CSV table of C-alpha atoms in Angstrom, one decimal:
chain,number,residue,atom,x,y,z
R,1,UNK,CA,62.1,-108.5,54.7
R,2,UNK,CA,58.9,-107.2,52.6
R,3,UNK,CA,56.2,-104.8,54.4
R,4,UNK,CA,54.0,-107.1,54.9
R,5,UNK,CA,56.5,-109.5,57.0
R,6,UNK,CA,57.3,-106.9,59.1
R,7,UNK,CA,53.4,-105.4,59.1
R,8,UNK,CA,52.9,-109.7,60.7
R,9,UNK,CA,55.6,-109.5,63.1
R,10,UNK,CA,54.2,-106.1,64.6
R,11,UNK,CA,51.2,-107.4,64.6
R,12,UNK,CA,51.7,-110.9,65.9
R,13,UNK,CA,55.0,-110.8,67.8
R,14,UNK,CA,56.0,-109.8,71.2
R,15,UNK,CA,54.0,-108.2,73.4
R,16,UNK,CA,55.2,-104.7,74.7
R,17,UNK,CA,56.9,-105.2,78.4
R,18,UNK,CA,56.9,-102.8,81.6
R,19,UNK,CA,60.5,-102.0,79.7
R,20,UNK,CA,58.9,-101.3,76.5
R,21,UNK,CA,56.7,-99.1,78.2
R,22,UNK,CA,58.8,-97.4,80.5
R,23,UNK,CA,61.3,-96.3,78.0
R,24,UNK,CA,58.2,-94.8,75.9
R,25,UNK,CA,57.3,-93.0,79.4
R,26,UNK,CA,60.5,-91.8,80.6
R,27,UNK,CA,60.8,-93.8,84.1
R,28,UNK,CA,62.3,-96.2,85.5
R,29,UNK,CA,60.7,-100.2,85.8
R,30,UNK,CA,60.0,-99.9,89.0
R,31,UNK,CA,57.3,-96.8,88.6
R,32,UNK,CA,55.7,-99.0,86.0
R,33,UNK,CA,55.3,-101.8,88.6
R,34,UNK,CA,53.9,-99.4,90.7
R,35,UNK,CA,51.3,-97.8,88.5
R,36,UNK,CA,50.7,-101.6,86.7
R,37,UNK,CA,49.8,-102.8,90.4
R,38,UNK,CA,48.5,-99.7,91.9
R,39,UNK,CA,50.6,-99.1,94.5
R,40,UNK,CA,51.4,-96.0,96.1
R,41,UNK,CA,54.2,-93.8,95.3
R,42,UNK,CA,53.6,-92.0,92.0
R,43,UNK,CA,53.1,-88.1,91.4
R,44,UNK,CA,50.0,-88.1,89.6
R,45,UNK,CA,51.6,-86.4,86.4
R,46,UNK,CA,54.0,-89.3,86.6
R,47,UNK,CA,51.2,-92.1,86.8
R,48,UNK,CA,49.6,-90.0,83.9
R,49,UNK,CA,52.5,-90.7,81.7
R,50,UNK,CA,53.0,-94.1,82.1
R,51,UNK,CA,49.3,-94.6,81.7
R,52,UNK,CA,49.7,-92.8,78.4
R,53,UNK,CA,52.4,-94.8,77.2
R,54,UNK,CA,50.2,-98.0,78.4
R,55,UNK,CA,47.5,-97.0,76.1
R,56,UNK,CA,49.3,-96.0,73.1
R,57,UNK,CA,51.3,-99.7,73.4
R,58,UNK,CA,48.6,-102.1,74.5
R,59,UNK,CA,50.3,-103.2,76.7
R,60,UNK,CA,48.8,-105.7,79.4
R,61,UNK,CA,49.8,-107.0,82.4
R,62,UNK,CA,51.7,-110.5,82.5
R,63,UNK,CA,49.8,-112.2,85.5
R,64,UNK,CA,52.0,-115.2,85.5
R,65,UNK,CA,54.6,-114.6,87.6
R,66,UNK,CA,52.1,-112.9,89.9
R,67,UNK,CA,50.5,-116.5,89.8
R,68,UNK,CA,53.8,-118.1,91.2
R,69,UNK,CA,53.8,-115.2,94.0
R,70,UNK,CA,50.2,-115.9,95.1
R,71,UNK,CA,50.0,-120.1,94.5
R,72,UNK,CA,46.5,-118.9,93.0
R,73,UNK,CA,45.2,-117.7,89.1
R,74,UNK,CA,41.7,-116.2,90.3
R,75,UNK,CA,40.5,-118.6,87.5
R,76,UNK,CA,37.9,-121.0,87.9
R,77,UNK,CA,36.4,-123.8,85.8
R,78,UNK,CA,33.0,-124.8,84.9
R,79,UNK,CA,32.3,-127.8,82.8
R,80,UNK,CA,29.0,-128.0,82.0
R,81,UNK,CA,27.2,-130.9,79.6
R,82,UNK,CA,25.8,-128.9,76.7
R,83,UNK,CA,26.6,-125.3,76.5
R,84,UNK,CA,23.3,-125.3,73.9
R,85,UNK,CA,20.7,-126.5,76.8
R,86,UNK,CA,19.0,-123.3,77.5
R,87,UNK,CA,19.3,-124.8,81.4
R,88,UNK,CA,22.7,-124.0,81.7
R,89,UNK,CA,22.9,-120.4,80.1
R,90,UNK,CA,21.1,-118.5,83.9
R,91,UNK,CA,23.8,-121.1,85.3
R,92,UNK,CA,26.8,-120.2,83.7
R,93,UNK,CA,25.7,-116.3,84.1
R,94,UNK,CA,25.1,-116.6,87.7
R,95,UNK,CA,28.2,-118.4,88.0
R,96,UNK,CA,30.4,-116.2,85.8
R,97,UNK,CA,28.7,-113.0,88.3
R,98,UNK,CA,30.1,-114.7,91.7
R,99,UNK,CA,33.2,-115.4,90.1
R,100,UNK,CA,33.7,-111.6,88.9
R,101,UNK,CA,32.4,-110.4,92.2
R,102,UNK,CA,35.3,-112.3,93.5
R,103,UNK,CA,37.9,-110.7,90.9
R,104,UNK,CA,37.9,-114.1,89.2
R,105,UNK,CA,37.8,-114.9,85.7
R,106,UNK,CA,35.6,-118.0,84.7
R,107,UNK,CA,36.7,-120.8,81.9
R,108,UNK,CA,33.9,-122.9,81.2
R,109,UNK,CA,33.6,-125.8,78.5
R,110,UNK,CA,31.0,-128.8,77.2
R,111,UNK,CA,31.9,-132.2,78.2
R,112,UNK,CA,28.9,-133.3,75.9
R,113,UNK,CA,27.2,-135.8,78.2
R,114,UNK,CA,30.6,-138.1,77.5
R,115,UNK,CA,32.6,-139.5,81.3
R,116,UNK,CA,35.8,-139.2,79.1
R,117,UNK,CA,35.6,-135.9,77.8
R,118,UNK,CA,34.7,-134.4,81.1
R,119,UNK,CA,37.9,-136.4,82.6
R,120,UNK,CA,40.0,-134.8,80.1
R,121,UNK,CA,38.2,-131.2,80.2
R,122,UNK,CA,38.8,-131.4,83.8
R,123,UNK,CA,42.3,-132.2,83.9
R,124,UNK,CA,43.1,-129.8,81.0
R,125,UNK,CA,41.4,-126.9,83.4
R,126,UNK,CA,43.6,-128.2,86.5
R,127,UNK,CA,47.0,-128.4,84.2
R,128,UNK,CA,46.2,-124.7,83.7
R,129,UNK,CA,45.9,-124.0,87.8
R,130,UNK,CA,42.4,-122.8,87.6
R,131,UNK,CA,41.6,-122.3,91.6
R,132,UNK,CA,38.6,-124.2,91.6
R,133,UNK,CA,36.0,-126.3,89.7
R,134,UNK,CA,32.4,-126.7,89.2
R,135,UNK,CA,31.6,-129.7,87.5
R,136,UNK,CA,28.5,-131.1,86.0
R,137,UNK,CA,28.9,-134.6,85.9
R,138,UNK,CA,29.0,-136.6,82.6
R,139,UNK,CA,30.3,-139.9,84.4
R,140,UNK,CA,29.8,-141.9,88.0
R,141,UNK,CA,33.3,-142.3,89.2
R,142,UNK,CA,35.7,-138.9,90.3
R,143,UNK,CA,38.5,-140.6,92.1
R,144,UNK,CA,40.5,-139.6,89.3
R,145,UNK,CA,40.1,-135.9,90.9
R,146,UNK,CA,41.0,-137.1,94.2
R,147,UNK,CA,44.7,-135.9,94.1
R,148,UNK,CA,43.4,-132.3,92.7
R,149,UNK,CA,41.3,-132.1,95.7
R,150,UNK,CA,43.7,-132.9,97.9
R,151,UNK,CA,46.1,-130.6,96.1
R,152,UNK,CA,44.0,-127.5,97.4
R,153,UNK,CA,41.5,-127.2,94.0
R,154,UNK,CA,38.7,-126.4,95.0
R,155,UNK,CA,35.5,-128.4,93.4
R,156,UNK,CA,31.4,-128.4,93.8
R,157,UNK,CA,29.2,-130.3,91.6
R,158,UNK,CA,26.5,-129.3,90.5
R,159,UNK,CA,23.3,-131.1,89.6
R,160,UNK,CA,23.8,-134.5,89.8
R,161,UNK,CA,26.6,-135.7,92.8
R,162,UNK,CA,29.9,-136.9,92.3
R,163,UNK,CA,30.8,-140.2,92.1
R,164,UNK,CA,32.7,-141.9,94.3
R,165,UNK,CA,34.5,-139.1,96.2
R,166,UNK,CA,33.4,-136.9,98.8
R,167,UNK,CA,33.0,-132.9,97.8
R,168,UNK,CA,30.0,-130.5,98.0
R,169,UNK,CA,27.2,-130.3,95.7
R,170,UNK,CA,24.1,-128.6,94.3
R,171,UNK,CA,21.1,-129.9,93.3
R,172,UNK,CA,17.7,-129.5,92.6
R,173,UNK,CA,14.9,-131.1,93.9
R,174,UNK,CA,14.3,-133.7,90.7
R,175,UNK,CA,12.6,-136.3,93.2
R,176,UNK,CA,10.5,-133.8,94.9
R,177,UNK,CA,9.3,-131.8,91.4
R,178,UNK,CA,8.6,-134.5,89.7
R,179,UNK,CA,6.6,-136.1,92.4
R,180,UNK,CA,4.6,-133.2,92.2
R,181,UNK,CA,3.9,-132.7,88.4
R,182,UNK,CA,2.6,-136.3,88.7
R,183,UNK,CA,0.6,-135.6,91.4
R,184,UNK,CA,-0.9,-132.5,89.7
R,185,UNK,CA,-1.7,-134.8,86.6
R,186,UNK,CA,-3.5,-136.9,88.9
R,187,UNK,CA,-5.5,-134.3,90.9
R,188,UNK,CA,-7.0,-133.3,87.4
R,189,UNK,CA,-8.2,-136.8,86.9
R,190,UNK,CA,-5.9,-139.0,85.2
R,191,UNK,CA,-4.6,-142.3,85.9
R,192,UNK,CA,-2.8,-143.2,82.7
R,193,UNK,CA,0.5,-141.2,82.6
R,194,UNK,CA,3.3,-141.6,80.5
R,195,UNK,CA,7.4,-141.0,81.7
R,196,UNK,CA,9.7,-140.1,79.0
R,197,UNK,CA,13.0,-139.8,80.8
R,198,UNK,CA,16.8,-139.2,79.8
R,199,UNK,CA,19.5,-141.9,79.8
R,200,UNK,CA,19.1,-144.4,83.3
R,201,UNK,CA,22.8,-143.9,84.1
R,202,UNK,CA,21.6,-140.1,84.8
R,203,UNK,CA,21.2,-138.7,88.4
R,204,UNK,CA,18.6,-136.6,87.7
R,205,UNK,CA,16.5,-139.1,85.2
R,206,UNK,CA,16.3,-141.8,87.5
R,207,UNK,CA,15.2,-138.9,90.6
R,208,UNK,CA,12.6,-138.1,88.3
R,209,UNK,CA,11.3,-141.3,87.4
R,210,UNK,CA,11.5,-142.2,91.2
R,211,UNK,CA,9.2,-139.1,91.6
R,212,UNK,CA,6.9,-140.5,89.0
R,213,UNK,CA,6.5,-143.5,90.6
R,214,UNK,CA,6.0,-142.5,94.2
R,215,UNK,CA,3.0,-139.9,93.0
R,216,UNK,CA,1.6,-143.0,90.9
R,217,UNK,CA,1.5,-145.2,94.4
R,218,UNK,CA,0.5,-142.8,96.5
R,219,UNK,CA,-2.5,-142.4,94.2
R,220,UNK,CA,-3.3,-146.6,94.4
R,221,UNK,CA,-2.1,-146.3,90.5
R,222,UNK,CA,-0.2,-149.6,89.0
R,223,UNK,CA,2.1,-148.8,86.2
R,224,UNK,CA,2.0,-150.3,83.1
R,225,UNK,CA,6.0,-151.2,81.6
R,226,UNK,CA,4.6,-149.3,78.5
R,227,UNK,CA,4.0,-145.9,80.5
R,228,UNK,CA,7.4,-145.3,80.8
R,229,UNK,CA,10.7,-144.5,78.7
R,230,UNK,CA,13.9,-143.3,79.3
R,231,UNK,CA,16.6,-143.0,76.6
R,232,UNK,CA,18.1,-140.5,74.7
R,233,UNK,CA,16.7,-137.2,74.7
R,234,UNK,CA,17.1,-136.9,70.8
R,235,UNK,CA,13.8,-135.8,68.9
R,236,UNK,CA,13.4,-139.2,66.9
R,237,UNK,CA,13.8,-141.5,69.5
R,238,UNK,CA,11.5,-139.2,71.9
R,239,UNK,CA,8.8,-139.0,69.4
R,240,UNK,CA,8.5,-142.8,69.0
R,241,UNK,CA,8.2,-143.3,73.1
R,242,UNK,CA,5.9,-140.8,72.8
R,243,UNK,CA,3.5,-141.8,69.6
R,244,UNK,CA,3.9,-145.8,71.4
R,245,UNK,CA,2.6,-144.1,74.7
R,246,UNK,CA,-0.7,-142.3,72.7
R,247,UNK,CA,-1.3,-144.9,70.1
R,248,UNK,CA,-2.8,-148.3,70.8
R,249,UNK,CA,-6.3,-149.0,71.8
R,250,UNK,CA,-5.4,-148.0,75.7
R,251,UNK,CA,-3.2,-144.9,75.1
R,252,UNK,CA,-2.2,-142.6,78.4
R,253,UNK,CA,-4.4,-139.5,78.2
R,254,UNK,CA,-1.0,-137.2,80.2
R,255,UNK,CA,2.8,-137.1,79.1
R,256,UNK,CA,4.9,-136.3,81.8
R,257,UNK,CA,8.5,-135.1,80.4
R,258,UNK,CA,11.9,-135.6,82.0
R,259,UNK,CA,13.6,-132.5,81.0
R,260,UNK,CA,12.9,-129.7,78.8
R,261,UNK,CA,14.3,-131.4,75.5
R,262,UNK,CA,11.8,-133.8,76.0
R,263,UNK,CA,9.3,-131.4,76.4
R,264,UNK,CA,9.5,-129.8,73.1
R,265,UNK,CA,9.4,-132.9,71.2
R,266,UNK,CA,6.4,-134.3,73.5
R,267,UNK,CA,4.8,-130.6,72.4
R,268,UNK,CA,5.3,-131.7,68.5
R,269,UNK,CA,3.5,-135.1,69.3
R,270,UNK,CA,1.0,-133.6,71.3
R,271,UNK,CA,-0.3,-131.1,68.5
R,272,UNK,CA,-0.6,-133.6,66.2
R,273,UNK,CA,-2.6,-135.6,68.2
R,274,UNK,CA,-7.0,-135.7,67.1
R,275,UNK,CA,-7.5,-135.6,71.2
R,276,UNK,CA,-6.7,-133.1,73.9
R,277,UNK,CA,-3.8,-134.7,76.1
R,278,UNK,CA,-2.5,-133.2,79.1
R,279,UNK,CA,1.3,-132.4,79.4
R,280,UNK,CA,3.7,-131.2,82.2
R,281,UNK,CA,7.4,-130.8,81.5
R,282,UNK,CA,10.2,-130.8,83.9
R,283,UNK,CA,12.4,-127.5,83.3
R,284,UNK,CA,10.8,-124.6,81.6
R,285,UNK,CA,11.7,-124.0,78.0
R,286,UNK,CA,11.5,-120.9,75.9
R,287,UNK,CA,7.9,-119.7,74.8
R,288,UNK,CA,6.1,-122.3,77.5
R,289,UNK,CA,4.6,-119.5,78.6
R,290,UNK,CA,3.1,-118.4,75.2
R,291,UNK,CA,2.4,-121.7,74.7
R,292,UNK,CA,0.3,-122.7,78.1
R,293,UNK,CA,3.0,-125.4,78.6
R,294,UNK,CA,2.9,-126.3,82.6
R,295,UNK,CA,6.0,-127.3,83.7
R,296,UNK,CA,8.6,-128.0,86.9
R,297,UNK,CA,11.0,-125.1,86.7
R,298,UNK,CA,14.1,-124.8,88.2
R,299,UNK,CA,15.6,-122.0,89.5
R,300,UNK,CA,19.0,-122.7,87.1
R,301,UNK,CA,20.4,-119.1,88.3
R,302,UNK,CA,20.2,-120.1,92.1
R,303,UNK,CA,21.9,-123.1,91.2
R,304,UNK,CA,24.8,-121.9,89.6
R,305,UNK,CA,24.6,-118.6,92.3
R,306,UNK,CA,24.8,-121.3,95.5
R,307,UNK,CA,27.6,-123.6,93.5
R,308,UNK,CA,29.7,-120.5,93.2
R,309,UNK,CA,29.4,-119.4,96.6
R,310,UNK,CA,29.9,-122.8,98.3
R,311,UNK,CA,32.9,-122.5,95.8
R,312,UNK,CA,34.5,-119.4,96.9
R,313,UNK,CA,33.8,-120.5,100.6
R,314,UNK,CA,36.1,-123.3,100.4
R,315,UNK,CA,38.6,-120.8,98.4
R,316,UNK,CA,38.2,-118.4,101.4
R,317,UNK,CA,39.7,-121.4,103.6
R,318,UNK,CA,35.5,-123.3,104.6
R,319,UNK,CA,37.1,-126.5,105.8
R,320,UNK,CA,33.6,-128.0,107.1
R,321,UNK,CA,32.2,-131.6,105.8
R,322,UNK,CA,31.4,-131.8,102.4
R,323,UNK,CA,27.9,-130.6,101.7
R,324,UNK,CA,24.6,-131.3,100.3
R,325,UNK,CA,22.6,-128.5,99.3
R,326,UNK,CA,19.0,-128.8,97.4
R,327,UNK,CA,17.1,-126.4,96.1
R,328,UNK,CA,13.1,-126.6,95.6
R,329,UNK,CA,11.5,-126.9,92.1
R,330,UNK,CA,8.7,-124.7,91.6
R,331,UNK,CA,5.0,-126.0,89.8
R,332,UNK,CA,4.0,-123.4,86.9
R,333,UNK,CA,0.2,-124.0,85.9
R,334,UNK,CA,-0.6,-122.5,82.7
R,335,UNK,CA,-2.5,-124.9,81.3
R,336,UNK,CA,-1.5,-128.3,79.3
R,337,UNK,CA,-1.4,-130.0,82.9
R,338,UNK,CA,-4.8,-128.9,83.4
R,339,UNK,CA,-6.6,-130.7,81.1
R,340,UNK,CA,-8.8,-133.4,82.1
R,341,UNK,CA,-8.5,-136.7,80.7
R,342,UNK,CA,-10.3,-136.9,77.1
């Protein structure tokens, strides 16, 4: 065997064991344990050894057969739809605090707006005994988590409700928001307002648009088919909804936007535009502030802060109904919903 063969297998082989490690300290296995678990019964000089001989090895504790002891992992899933969506980073933070606070470690992965991949993603997090889940949903049927949930795994959604199975969830207000971000289009004088939206199949798209249209007919306003869009959020296929919406000899004089993607595409349009047109945007993006974008924001920490607690509830033996919690959206002025119509 050549040096760097060996060098590989030193580097890459086993892991140094509570043997490895009590033979380097001069005790016996069972003081190891003890200082490994911190439990009582070591001198201090003792504990200092071992400790020693811990460093100097790297060694690190083997959690799995403490895993078969407890039934749990103090691991828990998050599957989220696009790790890139600035939306979800505050989430996955807040989350990834509760958990900690908790002495749990979180997992988290992208199902990429795609029913299958979340499935899969899922599954792959409950083959590896994760204690609970938060889920984002991608797809509109969960019975295929019905026997994890009955298994004792715990699961909240968050954002947009399950699908077919009962189990708590977290939302925002998308109805409520968006009702009001019409509304405040409205109050500054306009009566042509376009919706671009996300996919139909979406929860929250199809809130929002429901918000849109309640603030139209509360304010006696009929809706043209050509005021509203929902699709894809990619740039292209936003930025013709949009340009349809402001061209033509009867274009809307306000864009309201569905989601923050949306937003900064409709912000593209809007600065090319020879007119002054009025813009709110549901989720706040980065620089909106800079920018004098108004927006809907949602509180995406207290989201993910309330899932993980609801979470950990259920973990600390809740058994109560499943439950429905929704949190308020918040109207930022700062300017581009201000605007009067041209």
């Amino acid at each position: 065997m050549d040096r760097t063969t060996r060098h590989s297998e030193t580097r890459y082989g086993n892991r140094p064991t509570m043997k490895d490690v009590a033979a380097r300290a001069g005790v016996g296995l069972k003081t190891v344990s003890r200082v490994v678990n911190s439990e009582p019964g070591v001198t201090p000089d003792t504990e200092r050894r071992v400790q020693e001989a811990i460093d100097a090895l790297g060694f690190r504790r083997n959690d799995s057969a403490r895993v078969l002891r407890k039934g749990r992992t103090a691991s828990i899933g998050l599957v989220l739809e696009d790790l890139a969506d600035p939306f979800y980073g505050p989430l996955s933070r807040a989350v990834e605090e509760v958990a900690r606070a908790h002495g749990a470690l979180l997992i988290n992965g992208s199902s990429a707006e795609d029913p299958e991949r979340e499935q899969e993603l899922v599954l792959a997090l409950c083959a590896r005994r994760v204690d609970g889940l938060i889920v984002i949903p991608a797809g509109d049927d969960h019975r295929y988590l019905e026997p994890e949930i009955k298994a004792g795994i715990a699961t909240v959604f968050v954002d947009r409700p399950a699908g077919r199975v009962d189990a708590d969830m977290v939302l925002s207000d998308s109805f409520g928001g968006s009702r009001e971000g019409v509304a405040h289009l409205i109050a500054h004088g306009h009566r042509r307002i376009g919706f671009i939206g996300d996919q139909p199949r979406i929860h929250t798209a199809t809130e929002r648009l429901r918000g849109y249209h309640a603030a139209m007919m509360d304010a006696g306003i009929t809706v043209e088919d050509s005021w509203v869009s929902l699709g894809s959020t990619e740039p292209g296929r936003v930025r013709a909804a949009a340009e349809a919406m402001l061209g033509g000899p009867e274009p809307v004089t306000a864009l309201f936007a569905g989601n923050n993607r949306v937003t900064v595409t409709a912000v593209r349009v809007i600065a090319e535009q020879d007119r002054p047109v009025a813009l709110v945007g549901f989720d706040d993006i980065e620089l909106a502030d800079l920018l004098g974008i108004t927006v809907i924001s949602q509180d995406a920490a207290a989201v993910g802060r309330t899932a993980a607690e609801h979470l950990f509830r259920r973990l600390d033996g809740a058994d109560h109904a499943p439950a429905r919690v929704e949190l308020p959206t918040t109207l930022i002025p700062r300017g581009s919903g201000e605007l009067p119509p041209a």
